[in-house]
Coordinates of C-alpha atoms and ligand atoms in Angstrom, one line a residue:
X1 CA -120.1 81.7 47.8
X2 CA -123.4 80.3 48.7
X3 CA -123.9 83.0 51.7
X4 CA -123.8 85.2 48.4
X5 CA -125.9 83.1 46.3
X6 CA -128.7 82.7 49.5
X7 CA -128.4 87.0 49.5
X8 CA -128.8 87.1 45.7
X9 CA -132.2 84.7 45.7
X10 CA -133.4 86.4 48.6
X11 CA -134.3 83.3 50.8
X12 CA -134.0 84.0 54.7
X13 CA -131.0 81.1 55.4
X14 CA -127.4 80.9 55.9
X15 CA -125.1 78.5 55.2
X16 CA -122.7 77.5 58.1
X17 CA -119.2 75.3 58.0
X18 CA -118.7 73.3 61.0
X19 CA -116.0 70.8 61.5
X20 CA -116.4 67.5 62.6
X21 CA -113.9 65.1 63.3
X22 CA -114.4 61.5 61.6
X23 CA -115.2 59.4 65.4
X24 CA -118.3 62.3 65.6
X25 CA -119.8 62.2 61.9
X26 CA -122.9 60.0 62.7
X27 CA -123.6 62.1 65.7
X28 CA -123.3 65.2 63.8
X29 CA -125.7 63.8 60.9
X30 CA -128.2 62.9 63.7
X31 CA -128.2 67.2 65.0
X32 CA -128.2 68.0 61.6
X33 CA -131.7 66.1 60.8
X34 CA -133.2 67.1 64.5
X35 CA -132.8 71.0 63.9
X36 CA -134.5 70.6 60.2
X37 CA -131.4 72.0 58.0
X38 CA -132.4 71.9 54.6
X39 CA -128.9 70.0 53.4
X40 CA -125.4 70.1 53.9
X41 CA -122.2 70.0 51.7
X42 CA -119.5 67.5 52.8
X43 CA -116.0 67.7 52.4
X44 CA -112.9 66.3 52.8
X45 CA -112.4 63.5 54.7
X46 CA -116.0 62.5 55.0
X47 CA -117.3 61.9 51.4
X48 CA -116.9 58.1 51.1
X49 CA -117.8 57.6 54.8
X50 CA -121.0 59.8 54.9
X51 CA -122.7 57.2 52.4
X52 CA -123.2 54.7 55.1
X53 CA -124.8 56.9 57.1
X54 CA -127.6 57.9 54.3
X55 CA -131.7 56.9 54.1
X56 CA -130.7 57.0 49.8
X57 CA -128.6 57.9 47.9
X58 CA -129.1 59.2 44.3
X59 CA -127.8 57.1 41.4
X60 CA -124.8 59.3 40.6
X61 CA -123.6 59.4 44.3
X62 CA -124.2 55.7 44.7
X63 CA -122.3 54.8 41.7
X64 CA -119.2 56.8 42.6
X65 CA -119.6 55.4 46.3
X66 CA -119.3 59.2 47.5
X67 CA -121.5 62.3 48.3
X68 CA -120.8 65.9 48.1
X69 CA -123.9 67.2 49.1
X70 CA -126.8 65.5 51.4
X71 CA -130.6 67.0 51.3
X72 CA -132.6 66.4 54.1
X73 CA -136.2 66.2 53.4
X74 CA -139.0 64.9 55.3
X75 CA -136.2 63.5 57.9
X76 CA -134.2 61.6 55.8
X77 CA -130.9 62.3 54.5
X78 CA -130.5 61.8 50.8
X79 CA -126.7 61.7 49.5
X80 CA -126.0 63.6 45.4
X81 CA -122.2 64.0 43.9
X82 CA -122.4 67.7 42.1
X83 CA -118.3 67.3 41.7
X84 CA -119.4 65.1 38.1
X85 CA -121.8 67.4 37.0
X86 CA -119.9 71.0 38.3
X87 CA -116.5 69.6 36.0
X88 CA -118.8 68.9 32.9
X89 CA -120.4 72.2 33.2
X90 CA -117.2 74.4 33.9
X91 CA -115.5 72.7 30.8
X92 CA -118.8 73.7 28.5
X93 CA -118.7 77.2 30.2
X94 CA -115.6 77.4 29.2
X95 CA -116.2 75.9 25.1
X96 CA -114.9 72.8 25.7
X97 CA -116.9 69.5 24.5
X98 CA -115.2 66.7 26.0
X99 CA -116.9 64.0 23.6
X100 CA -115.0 62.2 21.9
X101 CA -111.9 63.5 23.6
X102 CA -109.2 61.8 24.7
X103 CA -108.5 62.3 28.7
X104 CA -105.2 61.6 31.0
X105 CA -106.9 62.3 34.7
X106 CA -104.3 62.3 37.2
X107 CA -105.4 61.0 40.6
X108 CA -107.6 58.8 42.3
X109 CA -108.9 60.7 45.3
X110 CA -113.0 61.6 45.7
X111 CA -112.5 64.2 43.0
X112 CA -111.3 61.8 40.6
X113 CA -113.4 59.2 41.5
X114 CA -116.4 61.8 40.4
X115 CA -114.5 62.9 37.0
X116 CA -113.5 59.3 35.9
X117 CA -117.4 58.1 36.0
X118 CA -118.9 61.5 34.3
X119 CA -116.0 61.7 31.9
X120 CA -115.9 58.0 30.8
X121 CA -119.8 58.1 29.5
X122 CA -118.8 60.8 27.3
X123 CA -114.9 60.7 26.2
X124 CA -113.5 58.9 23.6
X125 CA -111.2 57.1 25.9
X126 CA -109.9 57.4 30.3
X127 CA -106.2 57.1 30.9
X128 CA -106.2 57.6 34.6
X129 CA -102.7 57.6 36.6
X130 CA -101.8 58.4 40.1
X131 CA -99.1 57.9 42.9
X132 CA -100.5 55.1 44.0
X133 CA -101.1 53.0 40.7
X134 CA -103.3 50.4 42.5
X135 CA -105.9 52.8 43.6
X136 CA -106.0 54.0 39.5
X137 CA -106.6 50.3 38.7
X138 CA -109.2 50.3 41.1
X139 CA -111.3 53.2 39.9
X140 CA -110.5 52.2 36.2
X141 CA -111.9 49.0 36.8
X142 CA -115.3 50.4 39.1
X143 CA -115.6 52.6 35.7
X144 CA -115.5 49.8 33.2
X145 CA -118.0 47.6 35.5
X146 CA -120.4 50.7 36.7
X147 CA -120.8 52.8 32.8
X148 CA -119.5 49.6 30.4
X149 CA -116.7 52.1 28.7
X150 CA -114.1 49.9 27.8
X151 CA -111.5 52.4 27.1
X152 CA -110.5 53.1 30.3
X153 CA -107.4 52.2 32.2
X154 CA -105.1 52.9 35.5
X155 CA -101.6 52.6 36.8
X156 CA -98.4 54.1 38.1
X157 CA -98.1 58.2 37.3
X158 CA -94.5 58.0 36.6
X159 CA -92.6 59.4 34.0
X160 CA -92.4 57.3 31.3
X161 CA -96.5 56.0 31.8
X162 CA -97.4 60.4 31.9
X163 CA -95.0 60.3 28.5
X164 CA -96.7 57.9 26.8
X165 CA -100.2 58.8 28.2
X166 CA -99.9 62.4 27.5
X167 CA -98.9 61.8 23.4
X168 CA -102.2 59.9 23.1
X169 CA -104.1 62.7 24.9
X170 CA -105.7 65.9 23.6
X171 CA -107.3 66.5 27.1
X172 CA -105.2 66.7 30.7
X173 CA -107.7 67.1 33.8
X174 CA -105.0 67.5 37.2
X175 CA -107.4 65.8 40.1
X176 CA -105.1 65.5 42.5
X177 CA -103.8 68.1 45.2
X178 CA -100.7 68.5 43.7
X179 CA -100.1 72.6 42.7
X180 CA -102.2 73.2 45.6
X181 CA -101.1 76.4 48.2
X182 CA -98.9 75.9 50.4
X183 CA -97.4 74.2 47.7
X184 CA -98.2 76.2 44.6
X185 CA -94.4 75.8 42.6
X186 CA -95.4 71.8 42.1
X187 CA -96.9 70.6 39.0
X188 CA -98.2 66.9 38.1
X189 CA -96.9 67.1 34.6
X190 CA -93.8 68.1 33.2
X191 CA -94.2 71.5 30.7
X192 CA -92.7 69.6 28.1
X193 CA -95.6 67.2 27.7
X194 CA -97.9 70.0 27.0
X195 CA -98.7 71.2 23.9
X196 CA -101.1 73.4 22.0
X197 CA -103.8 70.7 20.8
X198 CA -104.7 70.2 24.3
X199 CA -106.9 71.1 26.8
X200 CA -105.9 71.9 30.5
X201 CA -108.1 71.2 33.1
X202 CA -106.8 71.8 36.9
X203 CA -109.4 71.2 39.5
X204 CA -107.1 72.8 42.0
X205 CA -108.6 76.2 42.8
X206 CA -106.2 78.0 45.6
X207 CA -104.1 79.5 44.0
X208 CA -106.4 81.0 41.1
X209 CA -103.9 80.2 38.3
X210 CA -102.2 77.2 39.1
X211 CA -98.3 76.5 37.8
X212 CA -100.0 73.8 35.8
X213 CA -102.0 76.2 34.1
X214 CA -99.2 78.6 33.6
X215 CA -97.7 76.4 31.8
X216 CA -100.0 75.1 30.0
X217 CA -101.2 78.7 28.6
X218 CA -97.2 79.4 27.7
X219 CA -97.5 76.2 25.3
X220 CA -100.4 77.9 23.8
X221 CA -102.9 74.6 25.7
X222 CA -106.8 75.9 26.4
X223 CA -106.7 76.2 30.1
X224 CA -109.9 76.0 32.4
X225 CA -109.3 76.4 36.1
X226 CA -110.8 75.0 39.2
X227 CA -113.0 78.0 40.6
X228 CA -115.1 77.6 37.0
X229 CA -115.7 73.8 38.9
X230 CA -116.2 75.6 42.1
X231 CA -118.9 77.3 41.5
X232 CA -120.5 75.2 39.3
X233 CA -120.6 72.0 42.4
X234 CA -121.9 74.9 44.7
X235 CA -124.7 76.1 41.6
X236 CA -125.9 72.3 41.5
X237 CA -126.3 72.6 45.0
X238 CA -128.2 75.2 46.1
X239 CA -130.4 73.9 43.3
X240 CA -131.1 70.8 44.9
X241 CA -131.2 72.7 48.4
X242 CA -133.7 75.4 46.8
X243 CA -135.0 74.4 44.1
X244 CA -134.1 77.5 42.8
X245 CA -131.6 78.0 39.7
X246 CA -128.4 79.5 41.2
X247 CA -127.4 82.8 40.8
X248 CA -124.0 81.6 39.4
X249 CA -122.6 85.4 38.5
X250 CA -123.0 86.1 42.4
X251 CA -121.0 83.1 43.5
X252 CA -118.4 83.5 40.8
X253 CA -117.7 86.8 42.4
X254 CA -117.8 86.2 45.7
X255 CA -115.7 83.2 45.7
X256 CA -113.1 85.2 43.4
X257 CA -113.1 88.3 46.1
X258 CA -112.2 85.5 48.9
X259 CA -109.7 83.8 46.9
X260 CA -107.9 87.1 45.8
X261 CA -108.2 88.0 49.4
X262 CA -106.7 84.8 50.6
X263 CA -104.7 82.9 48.3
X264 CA -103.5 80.7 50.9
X265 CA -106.3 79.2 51.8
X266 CA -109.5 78.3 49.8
X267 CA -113.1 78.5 51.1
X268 CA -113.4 74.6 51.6
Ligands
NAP1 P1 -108.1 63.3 48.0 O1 -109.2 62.3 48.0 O2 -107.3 63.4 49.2 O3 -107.1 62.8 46.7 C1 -105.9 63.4 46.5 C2 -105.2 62.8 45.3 O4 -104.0 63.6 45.0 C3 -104.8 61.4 45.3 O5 -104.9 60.8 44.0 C4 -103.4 61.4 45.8 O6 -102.6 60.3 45.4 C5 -102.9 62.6 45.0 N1 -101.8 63.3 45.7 C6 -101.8 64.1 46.8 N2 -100.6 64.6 47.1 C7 -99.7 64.0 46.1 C8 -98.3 64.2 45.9 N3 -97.5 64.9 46.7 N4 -97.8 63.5 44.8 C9 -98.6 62.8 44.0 N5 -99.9 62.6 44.2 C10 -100.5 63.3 45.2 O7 -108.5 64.7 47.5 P2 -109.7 65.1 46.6 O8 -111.0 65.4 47.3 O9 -109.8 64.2 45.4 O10 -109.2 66.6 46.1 C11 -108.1 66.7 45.2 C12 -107.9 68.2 44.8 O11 -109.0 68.6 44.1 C13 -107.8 69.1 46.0 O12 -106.8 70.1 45.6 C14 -109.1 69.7 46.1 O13 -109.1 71.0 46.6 C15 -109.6 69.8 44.6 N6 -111.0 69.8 44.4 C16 -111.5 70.8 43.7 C17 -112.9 70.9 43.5 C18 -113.5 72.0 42.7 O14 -114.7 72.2 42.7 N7 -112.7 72.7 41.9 C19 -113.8 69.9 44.0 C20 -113.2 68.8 44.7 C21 -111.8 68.8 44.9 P3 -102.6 59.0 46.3 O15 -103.8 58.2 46.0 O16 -101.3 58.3 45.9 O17 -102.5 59.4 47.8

């Protein structure tokens, strides 16, 4: 996607993935500032930990205590969270204004952690659950005290909390990596809690059309998927990387092509 999107502007770079193993992450940021890359993404499971590592941090990344993409300029690595922003935009791309609605996020990973903070400036009210209700507490409470939106809460995702939290909701955004290939037959919400009033959101990307979303577009639910969110993280970016606005119809298609090619796998 962004070896497209580098083509498509015309700029003389590449962009690389390497993998580094936690133990090795500050000596990896050290060669990346000594060879004079313009910036990096950074992925699972180095998001939270990169921030220590960083000479700043912008506002967005420092709030959520996690960085999706570092720019190095003049020498110094400066941490941003596109994950926020690239969710916003891929639910106006897709006509849906999430003012003023009501959201149930499931999950409480990095990913959720972005969505809760952007969502809960904007949306009527956060219901966020998860497998592991303390860590939705947790961000429910970082929320309140970071944006001052009151209407946010946490706890256990279990079925009777996703019952009740689902009848108050006309908006269900799936942050966790539940749906996701190899295990593309499990859902984080039962079909029966869907219905046609609602929007779908599933941040999952591999597979394309998630069972979540196949569901929720046989209850008649407006469904946006997680490559729209894809490629809008990736768009931010190469913006900040560039300068330059991203040529976002490139990416789209080259992402699709490697995700039609490989639906077991994403691009990560
Ligand atoms: P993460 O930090 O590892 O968080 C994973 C979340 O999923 C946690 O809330 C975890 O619950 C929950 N979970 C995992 N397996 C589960 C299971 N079997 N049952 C119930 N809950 C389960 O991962 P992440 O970075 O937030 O990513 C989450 C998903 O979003 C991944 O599929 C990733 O590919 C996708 N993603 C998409 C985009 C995009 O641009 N579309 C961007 C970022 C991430 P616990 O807290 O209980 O462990």
């Amino acid at each position: 996607m962004q070896n497209a999107a580098l083509e498509a502007a015309g700029l003389d770079a590449v962009y690389l993935a390497f993998r580094v193993e936690p133990s090795s992450l500050h000596m990896a940021l050290e060669g990346f500032k000594a060879i004079g890359l313009s910036g990096f993404n950074v992925t699972i499971p180095h998001k939270v930990a990169v921030m220590r590592h960083l000479d700043d941090r912008e506002e967005t990344a420092a709030t959520i205590g996690a960085a999706n993409t570092v720019v190095v300029h003049n020498g110094r690595l400066i941490g941003h969270n596109t994950d926020g922003a690239g969710a916003l935009a891929a639910l106006r791309e897709s006509g849906v204004e999430p003012s003023g609605m009501r959201v149930l996020l499931l999950g409480s990973g990095g990913a959720a952690r972005a969505l809760a903070f952007t969502l809960a400036e904007i949306a009527e009210s956060v219901t966020i659950l998860n497998r592991t209700g303390s860590k939705a507490q947790t961000l429910a409470e970082d929320v309140r005290r970071a944006t001052g939106a009151t209407s946010v809460t946490g706890g256990d995702a279990n079925p009777s909390t996703l019952l009740k939290a689902a009848a108050r909701s006309n908006m269900v955004v799936n942050a966790t990596s539940i749906g996701m290939n190899p295990d593309a037959g499990e859902t984080p919400i039962a079909r029966e809690l869907l219905r046609p009033d609602m929007v779908v959101f599933d941040i999952v990307y591999s597979p394309l059309e998630t069972r979540l979303l196949q569901d929720a577009g046989r209850v008649g639910a407006k469904c946006v998927n997680g490559l729209t969110m894809l490629v809008w993280q990736g768009a931010l970016a190469f913006k900040l990387w560039t300068g330059a606005e991203a040529p976002v119809s490139a990416m789209r298609e080259a992402l699709t092509t490697v995700l039609r090619a490989r639906p077991d796998r994403g691009p990560d």
